[in-house]
């Protein structure tokens, strides 16, 4: 059994952490609890995956880490600092294909965050930003379309460009919310493998959200399983042994089965919990 409670690590090595994170939404019927008392942590270079059924609060947690929504209780720390809002130390890649500005070329889109003054290290010159963007686009295999406009790209290419744009910022933590969920199976697999290759080369810290068990085990070094509505921790898994070159076989299948059991033996989805 790989499941174990997440004890966290001494603060020195922690890239990001949630402590007792509780998230509520205000609705016309009152306050609805989406996430209840969730804690996790990831060290530098780790890839933590939030896995759970649709509606269990994965996107809400990611948005809270991004600083877009404020916790009702608990806190989020990035490199030891409490998150109070969005900041250049975190960057988000979403599922939607329309994350790029349609009137800018792919290269201009990727260069864009480097031209914004809020960036750590200040803004870069146009030439420097453009060179850095081209470099990032080569890393994600888009060297042939750097001067194309987004509408001419496939969904997979758009997601690659969004990843390149996240990479150039050198943010401490990359946040990805089901970035490959809308892709066909083969493209999805290719992007998963490319993301792992990039992670190996660039050593970024990742918070990745998915509802696919296989994707979670493949992409993550650590899995955090959530129960549905409100999202609560079911278990935490170390999946660092799986990755490129080790994404099949008996052991992988056993973990898939165990995670599947934990997710689907969980209590049925109740009506909204009002608090
Ligand atoms: N803006 C909102 N207002 C009210 N409820 C919301 C809002 N956003 C999400 N929720 C509710 O919070 C719960 C978690 O949603 P979400 O974080 O999107 O889950 P997931 O990403 O795991 O599918 C769901 O029950 C959803 O209906
Ligand atoms: Mg979601």
mmCIF file of C-alpha atoms and ligand atoms in Angstrom:
data_model
loop_
_atom_site.group_PDB
_atom_site.id
_atom_site.type_symbol
_atom_site.label_atom_id
_atom_site.label_comp_id
_atom_site.label_asym_id
_atom_site.label_seq_id
_atom_site.Cartn_x
_atom_site.Cartn_y
_atom_site.Cartn_z
ATOM 1 C CA UNK A 1 0.000 0.000 0.000
ATOM 2 C CA UNK A 2 1.498 3.290 -1.092
ATOM 3 C CA UNK A 3 -1.088 5.543 0.491
ATOM 4 C CA UNK A 4 0.180 7.625 3.337
ATOM 5 C CA UNK A 5 -0.809 10.854 5.005
ATOM 6 C CA UNK A 6 1.033 13.919 3.733
ATOM 7 C CA UNK A 7 3.222 15.016 6.606
ATOM 8 C CA UNK A 8 4.919 17.718 4.567
ATOM 9 C CA UNK A 9 8.629 18.349 4.869
ATOM 10 C CA UNK A 10 10.711 20.728 6.890
ATOM 11 C CA UNK A 11 9.962 24.186 5.497
ATOM 12 C CA UNK A 12 13.364 24.608 3.848
ATOM 13 C CA UNK A 13 12.651 22.361 0.860
ATOM 14 C CA UNK A 14 9.017 23.281 0.274
ATOM 15 C CA UNK A 15 8.151 25.003 -2.995
ATOM 16 C CA UNK A 16 4.450 25.307 -2.253
ATOM 17 C CA UNK A 17 2.025 24.059 0.367
ATOM 18 C CA UNK A 18 -1.611 24.211 1.362
ATOM 19 C CA UNK A 19 -2.429 23.986 5.060
ATOM 20 C CA UNK A 20 -5.997 23.259 6.133
ATOM 21 C CA UNK A 21 -7.236 24.852 2.921
ATOM 22 C CA UNK A 22 -10.988 25.455 2.960
ATOM 23 C CA UNK A 23 -12.793 27.136 0.069
ATOM 24 C CA UNK A 24 -16.385 28.398 -0.013
ATOM 25 C CA UNK A 25 -18.471 29.902 -2.797
ATOM 26 C CA UNK A 26 -21.218 32.406 -2.170
ATOM 27 C CA UNK A 27 -24.385 31.378 -4.021
ATOM 28 C CA UNK A 28 -27.983 32.580 -3.998
ATOM 29 C CA UNK A 29 -28.713 29.712 -1.579
ATOM 30 C CA UNK A 30 -25.935 30.664 0.776
ATOM 31 C CA UNK A 31 -22.326 29.669 1.127
ATOM 32 C CA UNK A 32 -21.293 26.361 -0.471
ATOM 33 C CA UNK A 33 -18.209 24.553 0.723
ATOM 34 C CA UNK A 34 -16.169 23.351 -2.264
ATOM 35 C CA UNK A 35 -12.975 22.274 -0.474
ATOM 36 C CA UNK A 36 -12.649 21.244 3.153
ATOM 37 C CA UNK A 37 -9.433 21.181 5.173
ATOM 38 C CA UNK A 38 -7.025 20.034 2.467
ATOM 39 C CA UNK A 39 -3.287 20.005 3.141
ATOM 40 C CA UNK A 40 -0.435 19.095 0.822
ATOM 41 C CA UNK A 41 3.085 20.178 0.057
ATOM 42 C CA UNK A 42 5.597 19.815 -2.748
ATOM 43 C CA UNK A 43 9.344 20.227 -2.672
ATOM 44 C CA UNK A 44 11.410 22.001 -5.313
ATOM 45 C CA UNK A 45 11.220 20.135 -8.614
ATOM 46 C CA UNK A 46 8.330 17.932 -7.488
ATOM 47 C CA UNK A 47 5.208 17.430 -9.587
ATOM 48 C CA UNK A 48 2.166 17.286 -7.349
ATOM 49 C CA UNK A 49 -1.051 16.095 -8.988
ATOM 50 C CA UNK A 50 -4.528 16.761 -7.618
ATOM 51 C CA UNK A 51 -6.746 13.898 -8.745
ATOM 52 C CA UNK A 52 -10.453 13.477 -8.229
ATOM 53 C CA UNK A 53 -13.812 13.301 -9.881
ATOM 54 C CA UNK A 54 -15.343 16.244 -11.637
ATOM 55 C CA UNK A 55 -16.626 18.803 -9.132
ATOM 56 C CA UNK A 56 -14.364 17.735 -6.264
ATOM 57 C CA UNK A 57 -12.673 21.121 -6.103
ATOM 58 C CA UNK A 58 -9.464 20.621 -8.100
ATOM 59 C CA UNK A 59 -9.807 23.814 -10.147
ATOM 60 C CA UNK A 60 -10.857 25.722 -7.039
ATOM 61 C CA UNK A 61 -7.677 24.650 -5.263
ATOM 62 C CA UNK A 62 -5.559 25.565 -8.276
ATOM 63 C CA UNK A 63 -7.226 28.979 -8.483
ATOM 64 C CA UNK A 64 -6.590 29.505 -4.778
ATOM 65 C CA UNK A 65 -2.900 28.641 -5.232
ATOM 66 C CA UNK A 66 -2.830 31.042 -8.189
ATOM 67 C CA UNK A 67 -4.267 33.682 -5.841
ATOM 68 C CA UNK A 68 -7.521 34.166 -7.760
ATOM 69 C CA UNK A 69 -9.741 33.069 -4.863
ATOM 70 C CA UNK A 70 -9.262 33.621 -1.173
ATOM 71 C CA UNK A 71 -9.430 30.740 1.320
ATOM 72 C CA UNK A 72 -12.314 30.686 3.800
ATOM 73 C CA UNK A 73 -9.856 29.021 6.130
ATOM 74 C CA UNK A 74 -6.286 27.750 6.067
ATOM 75 C CA UNK A 75 -3.462 29.119 3.963
ATOM 76 C CA UNK A 76 -1.303 28.615 0.914
ATOM 77 C CA UNK A 77 2.435 29.120 0.983
ATOM 78 C CA UNK A 78 4.750 29.529 -1.982
ATOM 79 C CA UNK A 79 8.423 29.394 -1.058
ATOM 80 C CA UNK A 80 7.452 30.128 2.526
ATOM 81 C CA UNK A 81 5.417 33.219 1.659
ATOM 82 C CA UNK A 82 1.697 33.301 2.256
ATOM 83 C CA UNK A 83 -0.295 33.762 -0.943
ATOM 84 C CA UNK A 84 -2.464 36.892 -0.871
ATOM 85 C CA UNK A 85 -3.245 37.225 -4.581
ATOM 86 C CA UNK A 86 -1.782 36.502 -7.988
ATOM 87 C CA UNK A 87 1.959 37.014 -8.396
ATOM 88 C CA UNK A 88 4.778 36.437 -10.884
ATOM 89 C CA UNK A 89 6.061 33.501 -8.803
ATOM 90 C CA UNK A 90 3.126 31.422 -10.164
ATOM 91 C CA UNK A 91 1.875 30.934 -13.704
ATOM 92 C CA UNK A 92 -1.194 29.057 -14.924
ATOM 93 C CA UNK A 93 -1.824 26.889 -17.982
ATOM 94 C CA UNK A 94 -5.532 26.197 -18.495
ATOM 95 C CA UNK A 95 -7.405 23.527 -20.405
ATOM 96 C CA UNK A 96 -8.920 25.940 -22.933
ATOM 97 C CA UNK A 97 -7.240 26.403 -26.307
ATOM 98 C CA UNK A 98 -7.969 30.153 -26.408
ATOM 99 C CA UNK A 99 -5.291 31.263 -23.942
ATOM 100 C CA UNK A 100 -3.205 33.001 -26.590
ATOM 101 C CA UNK A 101 -3.882 36.528 -27.825
ATOM 102 C CA UNK A 102 -5.273 36.030 -31.368
ATOM 103 C CA UNK A 103 -3.784 39.254 -32.781
ATOM 104 C CA UNK A 104 -0.240 38.341 -31.772
ATOM 105 C CA UNK A 105 2.008 35.718 -33.351
ATOM 106 C CA UNK A 106 3.014 32.676 -31.312
ATOM 107 C CA UNK A 107 6.404 34.233 -30.629
ATOM 108 C CA UNK A 108 4.844 37.553 -29.568
ATOM 109 C CA UNK A 109 2.454 35.691 -27.271
ATOM 110 C CA UNK A 110 5.308 33.887 -25.543
ATOM 111 C CA UNK A 111 7.419 37.059 -25.360
ATOM 112 C CA UNK A 112 4.521 39.009 -23.866
ATOM 113 C CA UNK A 113 5.046 38.127 -20.154
ATOM 114 C CA UNK A 114 8.710 39.061 -20.516
ATOM 115 C CA UNK A 115 7.719 42.567 -21.588
ATOM 116 C CA UNK A 116 5.554 43.129 -18.497
ATOM 117 C CA UNK A 117 7.245 45.050 -15.710
ATOM 118 C CA UNK A 118 5.770 42.968 -12.850
ATOM 119 C CA UNK A 119 8.164 40.172 -13.798
ATOM 120 C CA UNK A 120 10.902 39.259 -11.317
ATOM 121 C CA UNK A 121 14.079 40.704 -12.796
ATOM 122 C CA UNK A 122 12.182 43.473 -14.591
ATOM 123 C CA UNK A 123 11.089 43.720 -18.204
ATOM 124 C CA UNK A 124 13.270 42.633 -21.077
ATOM 125 C CA UNK A 125 13.983 44.532 -24.294
ATOM 126 C CA UNK A 126 11.920 43.543 -27.313
ATOM 127 C CA UNK A 127 14.843 41.773 -28.980
ATOM 128 C CA UNK A 128 15.829 39.887 -25.837
ATOM 129 C CA UNK A 129 12.225 38.855 -25.103
ATOM 130 C CA UNK A 130 11.810 37.695 -28.673
ATOM 131 C CA UNK A 131 14.961 35.572 -28.483
ATOM 132 C CA UNK A 132 13.915 34.033 -25.184
ATOM 133 C CA UNK A 133 10.471 33.278 -26.632
ATOM 134 C CA UNK A 134 11.974 31.572 -29.688
ATOM 135 C CA UNK A 135 14.176 29.521 -27.380
ATOM 136 C CA UNK A 136 11.193 28.385 -25.280
ATOM 137 C CA UNK A 137 9.238 27.555 -28.438
ATOM 138 C CA UNK A 138 12.101 25.357 -29.638
ATOM 139 C CA UNK A 139 11.988 23.521 -26.298
ATOM 140 C CA UNK A 140 8.323 22.636 -26.839
ATOM 141 C CA UNK A 141 8.877 21.669 -30.484
ATOM 142 C CA UNK A 142 7.195 24.679 -32.083
ATOM 143 C CA UNK A 143 10.190 26.149 -33.917
ATOM 144 C CA UNK A 144 8.409 25.857 -37.261
ATOM 145 C CA UNK A 145 5.386 27.950 -36.269
ATOM 146 C CA UNK A 146 6.918 30.729 -34.202
ATOM 147 C CA UNK A 147 5.697 33.432 -36.568
ATOM 148 C CA UNK A 148 2.260 31.913 -37.151
ATOM 149 C CA UNK A 149 -0.947 33.238 -35.612
ATOM 150 C CA UNK A 150 -2.761 31.120 -32.973
ATOM 151 C CA UNK A 151 -5.814 30.371 -35.141
ATOM 152 C CA UNK A 152 -3.608 28.422 -37.578
ATOM 153 C CA UNK A 153 -2.427 26.008 -34.836
ATOM 154 C CA UNK A 154 -3.903 22.680 -33.750
ATOM 155 C CA UNK A 155 -5.143 22.281 -30.159
ATOM 156 C CA UNK A 156 -1.966 20.428 -29.188
ATOM 157 C CA UNK A 157 0.217 23.187 -30.639
ATOM 158 C CA UNK A 158 -1.763 25.846 -28.778
ATOM 159 C CA UNK A 159 -1.190 24.001 -25.515
ATOM 160 C CA UNK A 160 2.515 23.687 -26.322
ATOM 161 C CA UNK A 161 2.627 27.445 -26.906
ATOM 162 C CA UNK A 162 0.847 28.051 -23.573
ATOM 163 C CA UNK A 163 3.434 25.840 -21.868
ATOM 164 C CA UNK A 164 6.271 27.756 -23.577
ATOM 165 C CA UNK A 165 4.748 31.027 -22.374
ATOM 166 C CA UNK A 166 4.648 29.642 -18.831
ATOM 167 C CA UNK A 167 8.234 28.384 -19.077
ATOM 168 C CA UNK A 168 9.784 31.705 -20.144
ATOM 169 C CA UNK A 169 8.553 33.430 -17.022
ATOM 170 C CA UNK A 170 10.771 31.269 -14.803
ATOM 171 C CA UNK A 171 7.981 31.261 -12.232
ATOM 172 C CA UNK A 172 8.644 29.230 -9.081
ATOM 173 C CA UNK A 173 5.551 27.100 -9.621
ATOM 174 C CA UNK A 174 3.724 26.096 -12.804
ATOM 175 C CA UNK A 175 0.008 25.496 -12.295
ATOM 176 C CA UNK A 176 -1.750 23.361 -14.898
ATOM 177 C CA UNK A 177 -5.480 22.733 -14.870
ATOM 178 C CA UNK A 178 -6.261 19.709 -17.084
ATOM 179 C CA UNK A 179 -4.112 21.169 -19.883
ATOM 180 C CA UNK A 180 -4.428 18.060 -22.074
ATOM 181 C CA UNK A 181 -8.040 17.070 -21.323
ATOM 182 C CA UNK A 182 -9.468 18.456 -24.581
ATOM 183 C CA UNK A 183 -6.878 16.755 -26.805
ATOM 184 C CA UNK A 184 -7.242 13.472 -28.706
ATOM 185 C CA UNK A 185 -5.665 10.469 -26.982
ATOM 186 C CA UNK A 186 -2.497 10.270 -29.098
ATOM 187 C CA UNK A 187 -1.729 13.995 -28.910
ATOM 188 C CA UNK A 188 -2.443 13.895 -25.205
ATOM 189 C CA UNK A 189 0.043 11.094 -24.678
ATOM 190 C CA UNK A 190 2.673 12.932 -26.724
ATOM 191 C CA UNK A 191 2.225 16.099 -24.658
ATOM 192 C CA UNK A 192 2.389 14.163 -21.391
ATOM 193 C CA UNK A 193 5.717 12.662 -22.450
ATOM 194 C CA UNK A 194 7.027 16.015 -23.672
ATOM 195 C CA UNK A 195 6.008 17.653 -20.403
ATOM 196 C CA UNK A 196 7.990 15.015 -18.483
ATOM 197 C CA UNK A 197 11.014 15.569 -20.715
ATOM 198 C CA UNK A 198 10.745 19.314 -20.135
ATOM 199 C CA UNK A 199 10.379 18.809 -16.394
ATOM 200 C CA UNK A 200 13.556 16.726 -16.400
ATOM 201 C CA UNK A 201 15.456 19.357 -18.392
ATOM 202 C CA UNK A 202 14.082 22.482 -16.704
ATOM 203 C CA UNK A 203 13.455 21.149 -13.173
ATOM 204 C CA UNK A 204 10.332 23.235 -12.630
ATOM 205 C CA UNK A 205 7.914 22.638 -9.767
ATOM 206 C CA UNK A 206 4.451 21.685 -10.939
ATOM 207 C CA UNK A 207 0.936 21.595 -9.549
ATOM 208 C CA UNK A 208 -1.076 19.613 -12.084
ATOM 209 C CA UNK A 209 -4.808 18.919 -11.996
ATOM 210 C CA UNK A 210 -6.484 16.001 -13.773
ATOM 211 C CA UNK A 211 -9.353 13.552 -13.475
ATOM 212 C CA UNK A 212 -7.419 10.873 -15.399
ATOM 213 C CA UNK A 213 -5.823 8.283 -13.118
ATOM 214 C CA UNK A 214 -3.247 7.184 -15.710
ATOM 215 C CA UNK A 215 -2.259 10.767 -16.482
ATOM 216 C CA UNK A 216 -1.933 11.535 -12.773
ATOM 217 C CA UNK A 217 0.375 8.583 -12.096
ATOM 218 C CA UNK A 218 2.450 9.243 -15.202
ATOM 219 C CA UNK A 219 2.864 12.997 -14.749
ATOM 220 C CA UNK A 220 3.089 13.256 -10.967
ATOM 221 C CA UNK A 221 5.833 12.477 -8.517
ATOM 222 C CA UNK A 222 3.162 12.809 -5.857
ATOM 223 C CA UNK A 223 -0.607 12.293 -6.039
ATOM 224 C CA UNK A 224 -3.177 13.919 -3.832
ATOM 225 C CA UNK A 225 -6.562 12.190 -4.064
ATOM 226 C CA UNK A 226 -9.703 14.177 -3.341
ATOM 227 C CA UNK A 227 -13.203 13.012 -2.476
ATOM 228 C CA UNK A 228 -16.171 14.740 -4.077
ATOM 229 C CA UNK A 229 -18.052 17.708 -2.752
ATOM 230 C CA UNK A 230 -16.697 19.078 -0.640
ATOM 231 C CA UNK A 231 -13.203 18.082 -1.720
ATOM 232 C CA UNK A 232 -11.417 16.348 1.122
ATOM 233 C CA UNK A 233 -8.167 14.430 1.166
ATOM 234 C CA UNK A 234 -8.596 10.685 0.612
ATOM 235 C CA UNK A 235 -4.939 9.750 0.389
ATOM 236 C CA UNK A 236 -1.563 10.834 -0.833
ATOM 237 C CA UNK A 237 0.665 8.649 -3.030
ATOM 238 C CA UNK A 238 4.321 8.716 -3.961
ATOM 239 C CA UNK A 239 4.361 7.995 -7.703
ATOM 240 C CA UNK A 240 7.892 9.184 -8.433
ATOM 241 C CA UNK A 241 8.861 5.714 -9.697
ATOM 242 C CA UNK A 242 6.568 6.113 -12.711
ATOM 243 C CA UNK A 243 7.325 8.326 -15.667
ATOM 244 C CA UNK A 244 8.978 8.137 -19.061
ATOM 245 C CA UNK A 245 9.914 4.528 -19.730
ATOM 246 C CA UNK A 246 7.888 3.268 -16.786
ATOM 247 C CA UNK A 247 4.238 3.856 -17.510
ATOM 248 C CA UNK A 248 2.904 0.376 -17.926
ATOM 249 C CA UNK A 249 3.468 -3.049 -16.487
ATOM 250 C CA UNK A 250 2.015 -4.827 -13.495
ATOM 251 C CA UNK A 251 3.053 -2.342 -10.866
ATOM 252 C CA UNK A 252 1.623 0.622 -12.754
ATOM 253 C CA UNK A 253 -1.628 -1.291 -13.249
ATOM 254 C CA UNK A 254 -1.778 -2.188 -9.551
ATOM 255 C CA UNK A 255 -1.475 1.464 -8.565
ATOM 256 C CA UNK A 256 -4.142 2.427 -11.149
ATOM 257 C CA UNK A 257 -6.433 -0.157 -9.582
ATOM 258 C CA UNK A 258 -5.741 0.954 -6.054
ATOM 259 C CA UNK A 259 -6.325 4.625 -6.873
ATOM 260 C CA UNK A 260 -9.466 3.698 -8.799
ATOM 261 C CA UNK A 261 -10.769 1.823 -5.752
ATOM 262 C CA UNK A 262 -10.041 4.745 -3.443
ATOM 263 C CA UNK A 263 -11.735 7.245 -5.762
ATOM 264 C CA UNK A 264 -14.808 5.247 -6.658
ATOM 265 C CA UNK A 265 -15.409 3.468 -3.382
ATOM 266 C CA UNK A 266 -15.607 6.900 -1.803
ATOM 267 C CA UNK A 267 -19.056 7.972 -0.685
ATOM 268 C CA UNK A 268 -21.500 8.853 -3.493
ATOM 269 C CA UNK A 269 -21.709 12.524 -4.411
ATOM 270 C CA UNK A 270 -24.056 14.184 -1.903
ATOM 271 C CA UNK A 271 -26.237 17.206 -2.484
ATOM 272 C CA UNK A 272 -24.434 20.523 -2.081
ATOM 273 C CA UNK A 273 -23.106 20.988 1.427
ATOM 274 C CA UNK A 274 -24.214 24.360 2.761
ATOM 275 C CA UNK A 275 -22.333 25.979 5.580
HETATM 276 N N1 LIG B 1 -18.136 30.228 -9.031
HETATM 277 C C1 LIG B 1 -18.727 29.237 -8.360
HETATM 278 N N2 LIG B 1 -19.851 29.451 -7.643
HETATM 279 C C2 LIG B 1 -20.439 28.459 -6.950
HETATM 280 N N3 LIG B 1 -19.986 27.188 -6.910
HETATM 281 C C3 LIG B 1 -18.857 26.921 -7.599
HETATM 282 C C4 LIG B 1 -18.176 27.915 -8.370
HETATM 283 N N4 LIG B 1 -17.091 27.346 -8.955
HETATM 284 C C5 LIG B 1 -17.121 26.053 -8.574
HETATM 285 N N5 LIG B 1 -18.171 25.793 -7.763
HETATM 286 C C6 LIG B 1 -18.511 24.512 -7.154
HETATM 287 O O1 LIG B 1 -17.400 24.056 -6.412
HETATM 288 C C7 LIG B 1 -17.226 22.674 -6.582
HETATM 289 C C8 LIG B 1 -15.828 22.392 -7.068
HETATM 290 O O2 LIG B 1 -15.696 22.898 -8.394
HETATM 291 P P1 LIG B 1 -14.316 22.792 -9.196
HETATM 292 O O3 LIG B 1 -13.230 23.326 -8.353
HETATM 293 O O4 LIG B 1 -14.535 23.410 -10.522
HETATM 294 O O5 LIG B 1 -14.147 21.205 -9.342
HETATM 295 P P2 LIG B 1 -13.261 20.325 -10.336
HETATM 296 O O6 LIG B 1 -12.232 21.228 -10.947
HETATM 297 O O7 LIG B 1 -12.681 19.253 -9.476
HETATM 298 O O8 LIG B 1 -14.175 19.749 -11.356
HETATM 299 C C9 LIG B 1 -18.296 22.204 -7.553
HETATM 300 O O9 LIG B 1 -19.352 21.655 -6.824
HETATM 301 C C10 LIG B 1 -18.733 23.465 -8.236
HETATM 302 O O10 LIG B 1 -20.074 23.408 -8.605
HETATM 303 MG MG1 LIG B 2 -11.834 21.645 -12.919
#
